[in-house]
CSV table of C-alpha atoms in Angstrom, one decimal:
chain,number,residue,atom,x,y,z
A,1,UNK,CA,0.0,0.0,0.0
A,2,UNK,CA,3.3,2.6,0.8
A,3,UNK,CA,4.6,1.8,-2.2
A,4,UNK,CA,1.5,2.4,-4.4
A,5,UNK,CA,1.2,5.7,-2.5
A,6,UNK,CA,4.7,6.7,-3.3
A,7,UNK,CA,4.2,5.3,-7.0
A,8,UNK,CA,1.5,7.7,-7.4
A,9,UNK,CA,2.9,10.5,-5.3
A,10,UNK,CA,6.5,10.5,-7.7
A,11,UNK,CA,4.1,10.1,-10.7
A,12,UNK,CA,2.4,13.6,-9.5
A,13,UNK,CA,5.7,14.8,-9.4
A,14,UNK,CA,7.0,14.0,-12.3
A,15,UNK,CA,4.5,15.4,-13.9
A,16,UNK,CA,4.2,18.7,-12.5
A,17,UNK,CA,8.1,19.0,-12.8
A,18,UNK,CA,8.7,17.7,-16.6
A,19,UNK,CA,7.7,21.1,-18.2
A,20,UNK,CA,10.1,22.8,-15.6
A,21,UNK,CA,12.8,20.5,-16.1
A,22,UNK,CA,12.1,21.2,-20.0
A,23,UNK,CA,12.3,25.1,-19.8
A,24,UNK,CA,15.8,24.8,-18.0
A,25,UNK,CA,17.4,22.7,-20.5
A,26,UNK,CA,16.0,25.4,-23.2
A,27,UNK,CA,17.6,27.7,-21.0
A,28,UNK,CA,21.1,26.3,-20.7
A,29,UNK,CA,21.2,25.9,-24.0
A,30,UNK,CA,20.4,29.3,-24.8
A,31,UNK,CA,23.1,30.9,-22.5
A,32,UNK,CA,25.6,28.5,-23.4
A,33,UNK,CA,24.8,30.0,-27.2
A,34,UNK,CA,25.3,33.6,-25.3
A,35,UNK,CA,20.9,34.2,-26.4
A,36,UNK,CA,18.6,35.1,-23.5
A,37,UNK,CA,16.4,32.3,-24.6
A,38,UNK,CA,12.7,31.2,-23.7
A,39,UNK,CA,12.1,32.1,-19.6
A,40,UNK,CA,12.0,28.6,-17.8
A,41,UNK,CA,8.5,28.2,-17.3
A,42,UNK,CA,7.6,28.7,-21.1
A,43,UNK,CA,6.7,25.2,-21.6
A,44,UNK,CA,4.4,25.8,-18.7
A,45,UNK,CA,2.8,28.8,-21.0
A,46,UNK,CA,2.8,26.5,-24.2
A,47,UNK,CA,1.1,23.5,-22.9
A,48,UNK,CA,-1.7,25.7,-21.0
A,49,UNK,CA,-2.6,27.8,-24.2
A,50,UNK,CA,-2.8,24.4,-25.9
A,51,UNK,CA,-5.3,22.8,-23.8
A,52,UNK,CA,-7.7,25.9,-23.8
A,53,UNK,CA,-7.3,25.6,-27.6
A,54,UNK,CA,-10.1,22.9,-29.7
A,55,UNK,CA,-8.4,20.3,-31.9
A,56,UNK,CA,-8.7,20.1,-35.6
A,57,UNK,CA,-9.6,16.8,-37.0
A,58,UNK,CA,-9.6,15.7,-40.2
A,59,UNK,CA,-13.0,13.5,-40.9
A,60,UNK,CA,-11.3,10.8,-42.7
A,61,UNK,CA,-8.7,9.8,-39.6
A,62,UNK,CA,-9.8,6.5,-37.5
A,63,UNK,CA,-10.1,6.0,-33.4
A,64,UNK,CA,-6.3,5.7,-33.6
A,65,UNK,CA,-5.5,9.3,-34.5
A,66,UNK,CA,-7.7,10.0,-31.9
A,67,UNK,CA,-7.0,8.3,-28.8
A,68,UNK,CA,-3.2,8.1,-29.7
A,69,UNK,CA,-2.2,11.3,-28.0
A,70,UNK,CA,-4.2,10.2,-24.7
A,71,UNK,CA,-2.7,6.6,-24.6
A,72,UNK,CA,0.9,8.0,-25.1
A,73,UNK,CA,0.4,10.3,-22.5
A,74,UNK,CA,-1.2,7.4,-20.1
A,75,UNK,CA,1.8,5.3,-20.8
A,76,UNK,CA,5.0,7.8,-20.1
A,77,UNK,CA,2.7,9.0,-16.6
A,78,UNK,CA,2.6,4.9,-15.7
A,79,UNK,CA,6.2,4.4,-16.6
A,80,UNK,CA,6.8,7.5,-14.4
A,81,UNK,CA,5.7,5.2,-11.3
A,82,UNK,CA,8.1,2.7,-11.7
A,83,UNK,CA,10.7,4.9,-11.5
A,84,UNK,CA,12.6,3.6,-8.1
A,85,UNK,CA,13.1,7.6,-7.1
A,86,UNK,CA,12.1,6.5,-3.5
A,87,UNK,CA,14.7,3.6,-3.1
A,88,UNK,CA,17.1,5.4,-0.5
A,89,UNK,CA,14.2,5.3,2.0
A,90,UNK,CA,13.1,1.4,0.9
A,91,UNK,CA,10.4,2.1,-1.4
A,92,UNK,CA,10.4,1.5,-5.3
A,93,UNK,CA,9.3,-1.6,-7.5
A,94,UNK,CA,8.3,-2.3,-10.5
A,95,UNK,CA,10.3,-3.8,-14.1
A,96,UNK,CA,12.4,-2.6,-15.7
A,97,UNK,CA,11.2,-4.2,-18.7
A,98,UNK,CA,7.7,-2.9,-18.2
A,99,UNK,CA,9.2,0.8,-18.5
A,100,UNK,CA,10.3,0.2,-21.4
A,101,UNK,CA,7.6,-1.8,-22.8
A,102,UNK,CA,5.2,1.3,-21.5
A,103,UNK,CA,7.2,4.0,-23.2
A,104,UNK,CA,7.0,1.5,-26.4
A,105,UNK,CA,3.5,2.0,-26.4
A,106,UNK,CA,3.7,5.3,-26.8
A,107,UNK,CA,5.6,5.7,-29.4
A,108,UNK,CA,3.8,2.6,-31.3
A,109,UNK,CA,0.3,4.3,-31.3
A,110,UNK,CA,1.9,7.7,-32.4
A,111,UNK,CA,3.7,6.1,-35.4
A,112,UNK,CA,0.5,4.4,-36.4
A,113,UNK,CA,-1.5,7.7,-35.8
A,114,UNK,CA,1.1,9.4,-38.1
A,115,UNK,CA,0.1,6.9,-40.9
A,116,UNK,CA,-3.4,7.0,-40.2
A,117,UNK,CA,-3.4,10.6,-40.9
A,118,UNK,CA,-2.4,10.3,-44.0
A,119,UNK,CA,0.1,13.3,-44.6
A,120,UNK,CA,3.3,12.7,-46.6
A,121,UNK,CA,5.1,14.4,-43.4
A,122,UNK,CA,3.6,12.1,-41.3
A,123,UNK,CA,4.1,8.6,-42.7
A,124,UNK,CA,8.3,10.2,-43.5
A,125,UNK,CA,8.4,11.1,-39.6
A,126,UNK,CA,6.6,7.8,-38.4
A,127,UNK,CA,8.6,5.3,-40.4
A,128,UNK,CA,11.9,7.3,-39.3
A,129,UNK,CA,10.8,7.2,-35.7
A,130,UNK,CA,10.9,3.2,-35.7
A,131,UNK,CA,14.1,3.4,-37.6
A,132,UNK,CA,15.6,5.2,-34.5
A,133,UNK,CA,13.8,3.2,-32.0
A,134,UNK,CA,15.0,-0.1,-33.9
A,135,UNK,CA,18.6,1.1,-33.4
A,136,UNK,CA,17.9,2.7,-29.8
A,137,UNK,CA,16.0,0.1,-28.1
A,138,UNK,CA,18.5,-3.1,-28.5
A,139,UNK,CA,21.3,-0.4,-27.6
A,140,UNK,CA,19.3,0.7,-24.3
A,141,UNK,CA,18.4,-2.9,-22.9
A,142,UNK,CA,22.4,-4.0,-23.3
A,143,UNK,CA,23.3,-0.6,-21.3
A,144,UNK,CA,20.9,-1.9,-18.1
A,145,UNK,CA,22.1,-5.3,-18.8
A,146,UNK,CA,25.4,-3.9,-17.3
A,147,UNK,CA,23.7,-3.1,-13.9
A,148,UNK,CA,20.8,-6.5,-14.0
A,149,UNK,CA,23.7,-9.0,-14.3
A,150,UNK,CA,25.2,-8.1,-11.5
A,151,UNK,CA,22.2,-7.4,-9.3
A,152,UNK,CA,20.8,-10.5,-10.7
A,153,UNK,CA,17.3,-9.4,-11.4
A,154,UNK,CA,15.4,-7.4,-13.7
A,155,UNK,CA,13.6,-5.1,-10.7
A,156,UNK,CA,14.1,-1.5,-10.9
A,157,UNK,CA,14.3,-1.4,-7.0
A,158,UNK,CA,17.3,-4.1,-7.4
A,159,UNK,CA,18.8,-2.2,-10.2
A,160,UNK,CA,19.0,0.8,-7.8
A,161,UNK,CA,20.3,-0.7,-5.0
A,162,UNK,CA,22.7,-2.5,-7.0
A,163,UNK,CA,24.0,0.4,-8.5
A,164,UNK,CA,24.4,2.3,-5.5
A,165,UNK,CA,26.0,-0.6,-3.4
A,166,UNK,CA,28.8,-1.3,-6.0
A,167,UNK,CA,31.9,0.5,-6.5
A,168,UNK,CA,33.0,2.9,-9.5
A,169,UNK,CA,34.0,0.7,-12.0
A,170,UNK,CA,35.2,1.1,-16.2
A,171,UNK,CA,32.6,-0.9,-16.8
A,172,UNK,CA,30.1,1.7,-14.9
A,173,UNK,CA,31.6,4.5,-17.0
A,174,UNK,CA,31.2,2.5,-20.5
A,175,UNK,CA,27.6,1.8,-19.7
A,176,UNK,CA,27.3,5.3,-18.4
A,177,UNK,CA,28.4,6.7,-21.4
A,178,UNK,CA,26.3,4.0,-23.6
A,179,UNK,CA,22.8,5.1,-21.8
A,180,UNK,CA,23.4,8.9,-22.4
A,181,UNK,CA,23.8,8.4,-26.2
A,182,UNK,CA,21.2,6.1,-25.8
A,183,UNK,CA,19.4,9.4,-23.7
A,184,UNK,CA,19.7,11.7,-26.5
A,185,UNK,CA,18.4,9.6,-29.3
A,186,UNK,CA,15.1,8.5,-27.2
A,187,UNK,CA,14.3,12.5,-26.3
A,188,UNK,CA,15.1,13.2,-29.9
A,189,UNK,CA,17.7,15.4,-29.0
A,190,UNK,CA,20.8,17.1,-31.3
A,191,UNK,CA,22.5,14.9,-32.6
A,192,UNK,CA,19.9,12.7,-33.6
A,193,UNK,CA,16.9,15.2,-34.0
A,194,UNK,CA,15.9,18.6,-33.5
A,195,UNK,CA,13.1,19.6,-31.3
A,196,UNK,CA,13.3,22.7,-33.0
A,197,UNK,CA,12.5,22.7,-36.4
A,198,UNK,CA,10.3,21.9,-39.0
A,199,UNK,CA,11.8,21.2,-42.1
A,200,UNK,CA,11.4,18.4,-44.1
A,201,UNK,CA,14.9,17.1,-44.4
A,202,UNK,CA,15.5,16.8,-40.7
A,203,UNK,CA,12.0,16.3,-39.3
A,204,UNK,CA,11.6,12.8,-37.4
A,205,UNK,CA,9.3,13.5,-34.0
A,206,UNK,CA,8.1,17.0,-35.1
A,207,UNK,CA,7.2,15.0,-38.3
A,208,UNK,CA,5.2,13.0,-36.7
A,209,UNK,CA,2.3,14.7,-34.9
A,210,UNK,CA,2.8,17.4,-37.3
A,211,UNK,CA,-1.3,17.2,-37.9
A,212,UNK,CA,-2.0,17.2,-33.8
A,213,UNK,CA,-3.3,20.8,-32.8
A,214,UNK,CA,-5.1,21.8,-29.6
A,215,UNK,CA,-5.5,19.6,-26.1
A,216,UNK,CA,-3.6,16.3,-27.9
A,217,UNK,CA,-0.8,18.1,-29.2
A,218,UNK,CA,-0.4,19.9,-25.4
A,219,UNK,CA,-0.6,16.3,-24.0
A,220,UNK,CA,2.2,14.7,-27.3
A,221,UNK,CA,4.2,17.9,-25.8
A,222,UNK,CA,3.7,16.9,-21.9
A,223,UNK,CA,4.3,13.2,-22.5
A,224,UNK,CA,7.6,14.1,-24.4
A,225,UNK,CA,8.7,16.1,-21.1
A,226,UNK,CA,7.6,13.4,-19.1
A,227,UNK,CA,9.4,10.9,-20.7
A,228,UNK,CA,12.5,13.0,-21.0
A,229,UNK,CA,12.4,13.4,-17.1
A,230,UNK,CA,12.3,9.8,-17.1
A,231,UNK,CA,14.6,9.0,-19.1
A,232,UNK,CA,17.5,11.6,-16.9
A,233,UNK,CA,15.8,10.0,-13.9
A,234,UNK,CA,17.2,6.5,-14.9
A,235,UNK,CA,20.1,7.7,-15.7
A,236,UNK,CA,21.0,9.6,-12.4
A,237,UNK,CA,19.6,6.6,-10.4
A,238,UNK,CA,21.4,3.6,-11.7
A,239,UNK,CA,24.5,5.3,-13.8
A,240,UNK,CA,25.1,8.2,-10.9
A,241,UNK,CA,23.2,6.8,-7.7
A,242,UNK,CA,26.8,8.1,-5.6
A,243,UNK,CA,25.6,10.9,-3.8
A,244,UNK,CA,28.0,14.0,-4.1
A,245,UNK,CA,26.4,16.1,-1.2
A,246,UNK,CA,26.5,14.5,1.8
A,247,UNK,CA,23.3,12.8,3.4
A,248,UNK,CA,21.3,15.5,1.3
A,249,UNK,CA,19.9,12.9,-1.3
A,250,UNK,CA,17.4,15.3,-2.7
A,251,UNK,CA,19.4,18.0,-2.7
A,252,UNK,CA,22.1,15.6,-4.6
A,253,UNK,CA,19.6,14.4,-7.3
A,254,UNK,CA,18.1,18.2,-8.0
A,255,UNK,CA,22.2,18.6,-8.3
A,256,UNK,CA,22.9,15.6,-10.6
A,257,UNK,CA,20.0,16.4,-12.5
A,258,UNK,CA,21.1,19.4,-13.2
A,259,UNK,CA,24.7,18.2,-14.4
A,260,UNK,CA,22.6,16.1,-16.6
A,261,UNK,CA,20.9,18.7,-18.0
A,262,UNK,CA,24.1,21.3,-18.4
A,263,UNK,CA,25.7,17.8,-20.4
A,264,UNK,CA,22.4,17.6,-22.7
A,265,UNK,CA,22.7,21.4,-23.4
A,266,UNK,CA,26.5,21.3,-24.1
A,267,UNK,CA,26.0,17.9,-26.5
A,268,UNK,CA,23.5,19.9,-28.9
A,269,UNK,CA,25.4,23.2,-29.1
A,270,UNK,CA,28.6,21.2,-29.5
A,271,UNK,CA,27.7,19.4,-32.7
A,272,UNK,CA,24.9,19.6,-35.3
A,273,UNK,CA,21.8,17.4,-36.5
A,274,UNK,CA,23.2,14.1,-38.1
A,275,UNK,CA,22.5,13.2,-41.5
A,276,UNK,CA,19.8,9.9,-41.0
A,277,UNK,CA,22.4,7.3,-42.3
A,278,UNK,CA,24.4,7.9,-40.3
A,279,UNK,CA,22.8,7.7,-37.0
A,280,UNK,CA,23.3,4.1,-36.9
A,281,UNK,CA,26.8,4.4,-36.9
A,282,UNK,CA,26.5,6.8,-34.1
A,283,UNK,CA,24.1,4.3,-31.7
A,284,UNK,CA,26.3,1.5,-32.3
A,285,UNK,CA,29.0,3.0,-30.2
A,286,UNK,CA,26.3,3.1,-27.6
A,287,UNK,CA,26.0,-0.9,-27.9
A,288,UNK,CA,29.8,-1.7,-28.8
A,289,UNK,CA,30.4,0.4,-25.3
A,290,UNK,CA,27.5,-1.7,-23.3
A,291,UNK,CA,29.1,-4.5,-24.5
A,292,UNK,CA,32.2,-3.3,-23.3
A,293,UNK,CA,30.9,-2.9,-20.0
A,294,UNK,CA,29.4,-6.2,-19.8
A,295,UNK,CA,32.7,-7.8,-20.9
A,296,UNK,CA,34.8,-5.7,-18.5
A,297,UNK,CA,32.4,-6.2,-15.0
């Protein structure tokens, strides 16, 4: 019964907090590019005009254009109760393969919503958003392999404590490295995307739910914050669960997501949007590095 109450308690959380934690990695970015940039709480601003907005839907679209936005959003805020962000005081459960089977669903309704719609800019962004997750998903499951072999079990509360009990290791920092590639390709960040543009060449989320306006497109825009908070939340937990303040463990993972956020900002002003085929060159260091790890531990 705790743990269902913390579940939903970190859900609420995560919620409320993925817009924020949105706006400051806008921000970073924008004054590590020496621009003032959007004011932190703009995605706050954005996703509230949205839902006071009506959606426009064209009449020949199915159930699945519909209802996509809503089941995405259902899946990334269930996922965000299995995060184990409640470990240090004993709480936490859930599967670590159900997380990733619940942020799948997502994305699998929105690709087939993009191809229900019908657009050309759809079905291009659709069919290149299951050509990333082809590439990211095998690459993501052998970077947590690193951490469930040697807690022997596929529980996200036993990944935790796992990864917090055992030392610093090379094979830590090669499947450290392997998740954040693996981090930027699943928030379609620079290099792999651009949350920031709309043009046809480069186009692969944005591409997608292109024909989403109103309340869906505010919740396509809240689920991808969401999931982007989950996906730094993993990170910190099982590839940085040493805690560099002290006793403070909140205090130290408000800090270490942060540092996160500061390393996702530097990453896309650093380098520019890949060329398509070559993003599978780029995610297969991500798995030749987890397969370091695994090898080396």
């Amino acid at each position: 019964m705790m743990d269902f109450f913390f579940s939903v308690l970190q859900s609420v959380g995560i919620l409320v907090c993925a817009p924020l934690l949105a706006g400051i990695i806008k921000k970073i970015k924008a004054r590590l590019q020496n621009r003032r940039g959007p004011k932190v709480l703009q995605t706050y601003f954005d996703i509230a005009k949205l839902l006071q907005k009506d959606s426009v839907i064209s009449p020949t679209v199915s159930w699945i254009f519909k209802g996509a936005p809503y089941i995405y959003f259902a899946g990334v805020l269930a996922a965000s109760s299995l995060v184990p962000l409640f470990i240090f005081s004993g709480r936490g459960f859930g599967d670590i393969f159900t997380l990733l089977y619940l942020l799948a669903l997502g994305r699998f309704f929105l690709v087939l919503a993009s191809l229900d719609a019908g657009s050309a800019f759809g079905g291009m962004g659709g069919a290149r958003e299951m050509f990333i997750a082809v590439l990211v998903e095998p690459a993501m499951l052998l970077s947590i392999c690193t951490i469930a072999f040697k807690a022997h079990s596929s529980s996200l509360g036993a990944l935790s404590s796992s990864a917090a009990n055992n030392p610093f290791s090379l094979a830590y920092i090669f499947a450290a490295i392997a998740f954040f590639i693996v981090l930027i390709a699943e928030t379609g960040r620079i290099p792999v995307d651009n949350p920031d543009t709309h043009l046809e060449l480069t186009m692969i989320h944005e591409g997608m739910v292109l024909e989403y306006s109103g309340r869906r497109l505010a919740l396509i825009h809240w689920a991808a914050a969401i999931k982007q908070m989950i996906m730094i939340l993993l990170f910190v937990i099982l590839f940085l669960p040493w805690n560099i303040v002290g006793a403070a463990s909140v205090i130290g993972l408000i800090g270490k997501i942060l540092l996160v956020s500061i390393g996702i900002a530097f990453a896309e002003i650093s380098t520019n949007k890949m060329r398509l085929f070559k993003v599978p060159n780029f995610l297969a260091v991500s798995c030749l590095l987890s397969l370091l790890a695994l090898v080396a531990q």
